[in-house]
mmCIF file of C-alpha atoms in Angstrom:
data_model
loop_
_atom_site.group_PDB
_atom_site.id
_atom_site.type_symbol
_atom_site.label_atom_id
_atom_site.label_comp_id
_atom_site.label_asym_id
_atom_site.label_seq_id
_atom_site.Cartn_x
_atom_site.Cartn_y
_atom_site.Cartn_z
ATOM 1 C CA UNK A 1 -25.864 34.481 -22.457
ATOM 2 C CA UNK A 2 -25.612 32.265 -25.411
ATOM 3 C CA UNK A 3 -23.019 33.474 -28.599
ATOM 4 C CA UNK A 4 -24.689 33.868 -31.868
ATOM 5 C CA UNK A 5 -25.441 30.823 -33.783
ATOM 6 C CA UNK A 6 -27.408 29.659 -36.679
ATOM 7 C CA UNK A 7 -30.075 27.156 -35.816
ATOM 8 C CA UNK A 8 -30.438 26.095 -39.645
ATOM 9 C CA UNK A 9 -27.996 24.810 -42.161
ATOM 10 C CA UNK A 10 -28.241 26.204 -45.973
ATOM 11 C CA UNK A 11 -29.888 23.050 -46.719
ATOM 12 C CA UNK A 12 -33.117 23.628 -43.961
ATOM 13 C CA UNK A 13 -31.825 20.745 -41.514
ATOM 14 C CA UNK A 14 -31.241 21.653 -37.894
ATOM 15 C CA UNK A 15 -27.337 22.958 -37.110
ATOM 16 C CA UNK A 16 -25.549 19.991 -34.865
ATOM 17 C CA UNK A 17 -25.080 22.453 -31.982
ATOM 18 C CA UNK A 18 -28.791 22.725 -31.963
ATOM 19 C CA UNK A 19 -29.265 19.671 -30.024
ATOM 20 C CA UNK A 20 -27.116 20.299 -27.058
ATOM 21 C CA UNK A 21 -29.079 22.949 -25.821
ATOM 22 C CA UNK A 22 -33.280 21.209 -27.042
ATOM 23 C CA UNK A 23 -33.265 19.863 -23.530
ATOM 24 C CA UNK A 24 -33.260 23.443 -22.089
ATOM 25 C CA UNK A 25 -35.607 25.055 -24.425
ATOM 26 C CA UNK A 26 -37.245 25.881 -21.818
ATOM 27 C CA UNK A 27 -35.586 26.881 -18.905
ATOM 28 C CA UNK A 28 -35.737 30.654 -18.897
ATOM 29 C CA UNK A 29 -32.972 31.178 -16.603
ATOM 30 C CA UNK A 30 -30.694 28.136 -17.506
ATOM 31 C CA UNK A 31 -26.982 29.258 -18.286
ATOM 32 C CA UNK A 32 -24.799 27.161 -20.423
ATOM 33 C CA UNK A 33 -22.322 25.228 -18.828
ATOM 34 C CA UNK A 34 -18.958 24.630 -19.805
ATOM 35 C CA UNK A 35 -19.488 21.041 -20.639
ATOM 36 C CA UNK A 36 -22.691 21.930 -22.782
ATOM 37 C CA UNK A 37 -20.604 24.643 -24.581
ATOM 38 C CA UNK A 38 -17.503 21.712 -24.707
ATOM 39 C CA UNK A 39 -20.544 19.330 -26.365
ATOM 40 C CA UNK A 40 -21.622 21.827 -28.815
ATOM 41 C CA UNK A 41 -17.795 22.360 -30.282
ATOM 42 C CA UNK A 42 -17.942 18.771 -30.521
ATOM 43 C CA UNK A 43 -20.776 18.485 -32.596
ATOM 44 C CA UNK A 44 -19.642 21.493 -34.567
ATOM 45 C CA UNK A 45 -16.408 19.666 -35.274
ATOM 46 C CA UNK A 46 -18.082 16.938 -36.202
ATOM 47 C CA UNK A 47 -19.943 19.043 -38.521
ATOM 48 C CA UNK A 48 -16.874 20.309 -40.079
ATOM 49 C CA UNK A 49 -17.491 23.506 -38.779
ATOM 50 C CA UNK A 50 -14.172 24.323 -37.672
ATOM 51 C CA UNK A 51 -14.186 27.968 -37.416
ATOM 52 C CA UNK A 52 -17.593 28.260 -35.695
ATOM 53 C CA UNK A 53 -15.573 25.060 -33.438
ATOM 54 C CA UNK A 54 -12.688 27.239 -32.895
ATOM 55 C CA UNK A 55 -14.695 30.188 -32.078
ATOM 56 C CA UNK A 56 -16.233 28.654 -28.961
ATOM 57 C CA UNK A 57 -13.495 26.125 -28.145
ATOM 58 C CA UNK A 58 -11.217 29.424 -27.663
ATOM 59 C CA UNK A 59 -13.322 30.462 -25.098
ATOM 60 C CA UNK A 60 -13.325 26.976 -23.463
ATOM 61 C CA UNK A 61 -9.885 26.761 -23.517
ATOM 62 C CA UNK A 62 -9.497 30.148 -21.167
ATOM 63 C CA UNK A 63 -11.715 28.870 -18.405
ATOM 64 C CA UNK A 64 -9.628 25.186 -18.085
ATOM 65 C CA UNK A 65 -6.251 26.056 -20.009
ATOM 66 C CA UNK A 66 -4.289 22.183 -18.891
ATOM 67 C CA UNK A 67 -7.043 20.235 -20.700
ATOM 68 C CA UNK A 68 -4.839 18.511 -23.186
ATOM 69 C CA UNK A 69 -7.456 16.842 -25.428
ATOM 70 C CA UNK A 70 -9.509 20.029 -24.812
ATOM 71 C CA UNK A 71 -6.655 22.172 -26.154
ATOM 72 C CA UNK A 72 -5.643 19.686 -29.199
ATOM 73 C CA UNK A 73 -9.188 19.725 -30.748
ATOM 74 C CA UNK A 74 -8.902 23.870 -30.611
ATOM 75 C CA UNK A 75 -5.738 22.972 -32.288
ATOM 76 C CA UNK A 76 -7.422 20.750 -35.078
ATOM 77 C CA UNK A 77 -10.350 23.280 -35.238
ATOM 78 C CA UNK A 78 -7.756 25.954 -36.131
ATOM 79 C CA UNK A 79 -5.921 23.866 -38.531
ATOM 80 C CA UNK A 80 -8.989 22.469 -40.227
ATOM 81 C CA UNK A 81 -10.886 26.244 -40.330
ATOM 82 C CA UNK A 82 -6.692 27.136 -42.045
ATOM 83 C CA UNK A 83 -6.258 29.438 -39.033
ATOM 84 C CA UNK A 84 -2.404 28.252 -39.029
ATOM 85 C CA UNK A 85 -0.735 30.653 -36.732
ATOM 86 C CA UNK A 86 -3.346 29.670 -34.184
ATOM 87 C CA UNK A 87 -2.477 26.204 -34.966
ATOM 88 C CA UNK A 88 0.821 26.485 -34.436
ATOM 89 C CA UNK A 89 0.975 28.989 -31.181
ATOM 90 C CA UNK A 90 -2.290 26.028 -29.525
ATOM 91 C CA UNK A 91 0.091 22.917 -30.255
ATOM 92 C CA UNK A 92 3.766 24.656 -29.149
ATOM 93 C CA UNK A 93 1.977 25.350 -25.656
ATOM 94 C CA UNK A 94 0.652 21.367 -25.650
ATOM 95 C CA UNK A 95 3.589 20.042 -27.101
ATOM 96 C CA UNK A 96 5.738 22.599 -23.836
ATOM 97 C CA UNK A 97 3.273 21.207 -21.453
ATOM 98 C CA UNK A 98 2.979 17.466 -22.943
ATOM 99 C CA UNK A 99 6.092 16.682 -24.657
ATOM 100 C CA UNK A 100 4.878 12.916 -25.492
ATOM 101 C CA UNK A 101 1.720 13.892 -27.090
ATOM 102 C CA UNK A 102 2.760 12.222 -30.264
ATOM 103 C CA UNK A 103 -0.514 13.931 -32.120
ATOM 104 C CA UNK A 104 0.382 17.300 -31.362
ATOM 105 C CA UNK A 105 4.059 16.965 -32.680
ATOM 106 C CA UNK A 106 2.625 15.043 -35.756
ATOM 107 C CA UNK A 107 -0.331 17.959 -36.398
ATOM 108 C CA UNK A 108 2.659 20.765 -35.618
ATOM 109 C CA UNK A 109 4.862 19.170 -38.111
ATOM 110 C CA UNK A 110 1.759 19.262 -40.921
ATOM 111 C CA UNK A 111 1.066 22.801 -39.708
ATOM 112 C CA UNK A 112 4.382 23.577 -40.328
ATOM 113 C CA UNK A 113 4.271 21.982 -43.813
ATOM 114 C CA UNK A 114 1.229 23.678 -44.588
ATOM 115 C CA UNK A 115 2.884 27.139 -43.838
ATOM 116 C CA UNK A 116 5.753 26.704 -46.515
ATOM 117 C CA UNK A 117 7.980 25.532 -43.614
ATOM 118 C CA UNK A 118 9.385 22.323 -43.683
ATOM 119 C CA UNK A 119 13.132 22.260 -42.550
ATOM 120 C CA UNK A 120 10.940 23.854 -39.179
ATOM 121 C CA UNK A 121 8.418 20.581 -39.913
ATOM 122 C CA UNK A 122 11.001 17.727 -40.339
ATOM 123 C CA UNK A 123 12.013 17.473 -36.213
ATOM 124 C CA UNK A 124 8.486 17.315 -35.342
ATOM 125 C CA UNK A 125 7.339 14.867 -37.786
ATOM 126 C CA UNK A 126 10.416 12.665 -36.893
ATOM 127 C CA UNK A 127 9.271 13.142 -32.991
ATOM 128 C CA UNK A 128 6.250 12.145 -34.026
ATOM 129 C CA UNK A 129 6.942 9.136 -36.078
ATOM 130 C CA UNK A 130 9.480 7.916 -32.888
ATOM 131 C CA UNK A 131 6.586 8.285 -30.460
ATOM 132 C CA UNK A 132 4.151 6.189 -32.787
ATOM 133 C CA UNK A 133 6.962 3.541 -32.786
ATOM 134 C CA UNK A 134 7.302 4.165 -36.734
ATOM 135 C CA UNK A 135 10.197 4.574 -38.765
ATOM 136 C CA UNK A 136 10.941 8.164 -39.852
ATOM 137 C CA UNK A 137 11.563 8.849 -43.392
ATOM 138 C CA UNK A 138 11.643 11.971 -43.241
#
């Protein structure tokens, strides 16, 4: 069973998630599979549709929960779609499980920012600029 989707942008052209699932147009009893539904958030990202992206990357996340880059583009997705306390809960767990990850400590940090807290920010950015090899200023 497929989640509700548009096919059509505003502007008439065909919706980027669209395309992942042409080749089974007609396959009456095809089911998606999690790397068709991990395809579509792609393209949805891609699209800049972050909280359609979120919305099915959520679900993704459930069914394989220690996929890092899986787990930091549901982070992004929430971040981009301003979904902030999603952000921040997504990149704590990567950041617990993957405590190199320089993105995630850099995207916490800016999530942090964003929220009106940056004393809470400052650690992570600095974490993040040591694991890039950079200088922190902050």
């Amino acid at each position: 069973m497929r989640d509700n989707f548009t096919e059509y942008q505003p502007n008439g052209e065909v919706a980027a998630d669209r395309w992942v699932t042409a080749t089974h147009l007609f396959d009456t009893d095809h089911a998606e599979t999690t790397a068709e539904r991990w395809e579509r958030a792609q393209l949805l990202f891609e699209a800049k549709d972050y909280t359609r992206a979120a919305q099915l990357l959520a679900g993704i996340v459930e069914e394989v929960p220690f996929q890092t880059d899986l787990c930091l583009l549901l982070a992004r997705a929430y971040y981009h779609s301003a979904q902030l306390g999603k952000a921040e809960a997504q990149l704590r767990v990567i950041v617990d499980r993957d405590p190199v990850e320089h993105y995630a400590h850099l995207l916490l940090g800016r999530t942090l920012e964003r929220q009106g807290r940056p004393e809470e920010a400052a650690p992570w950015l600095r974490l993040a600029a040591a694991f890039g090899g950079e200088l922190a200023d902050v």
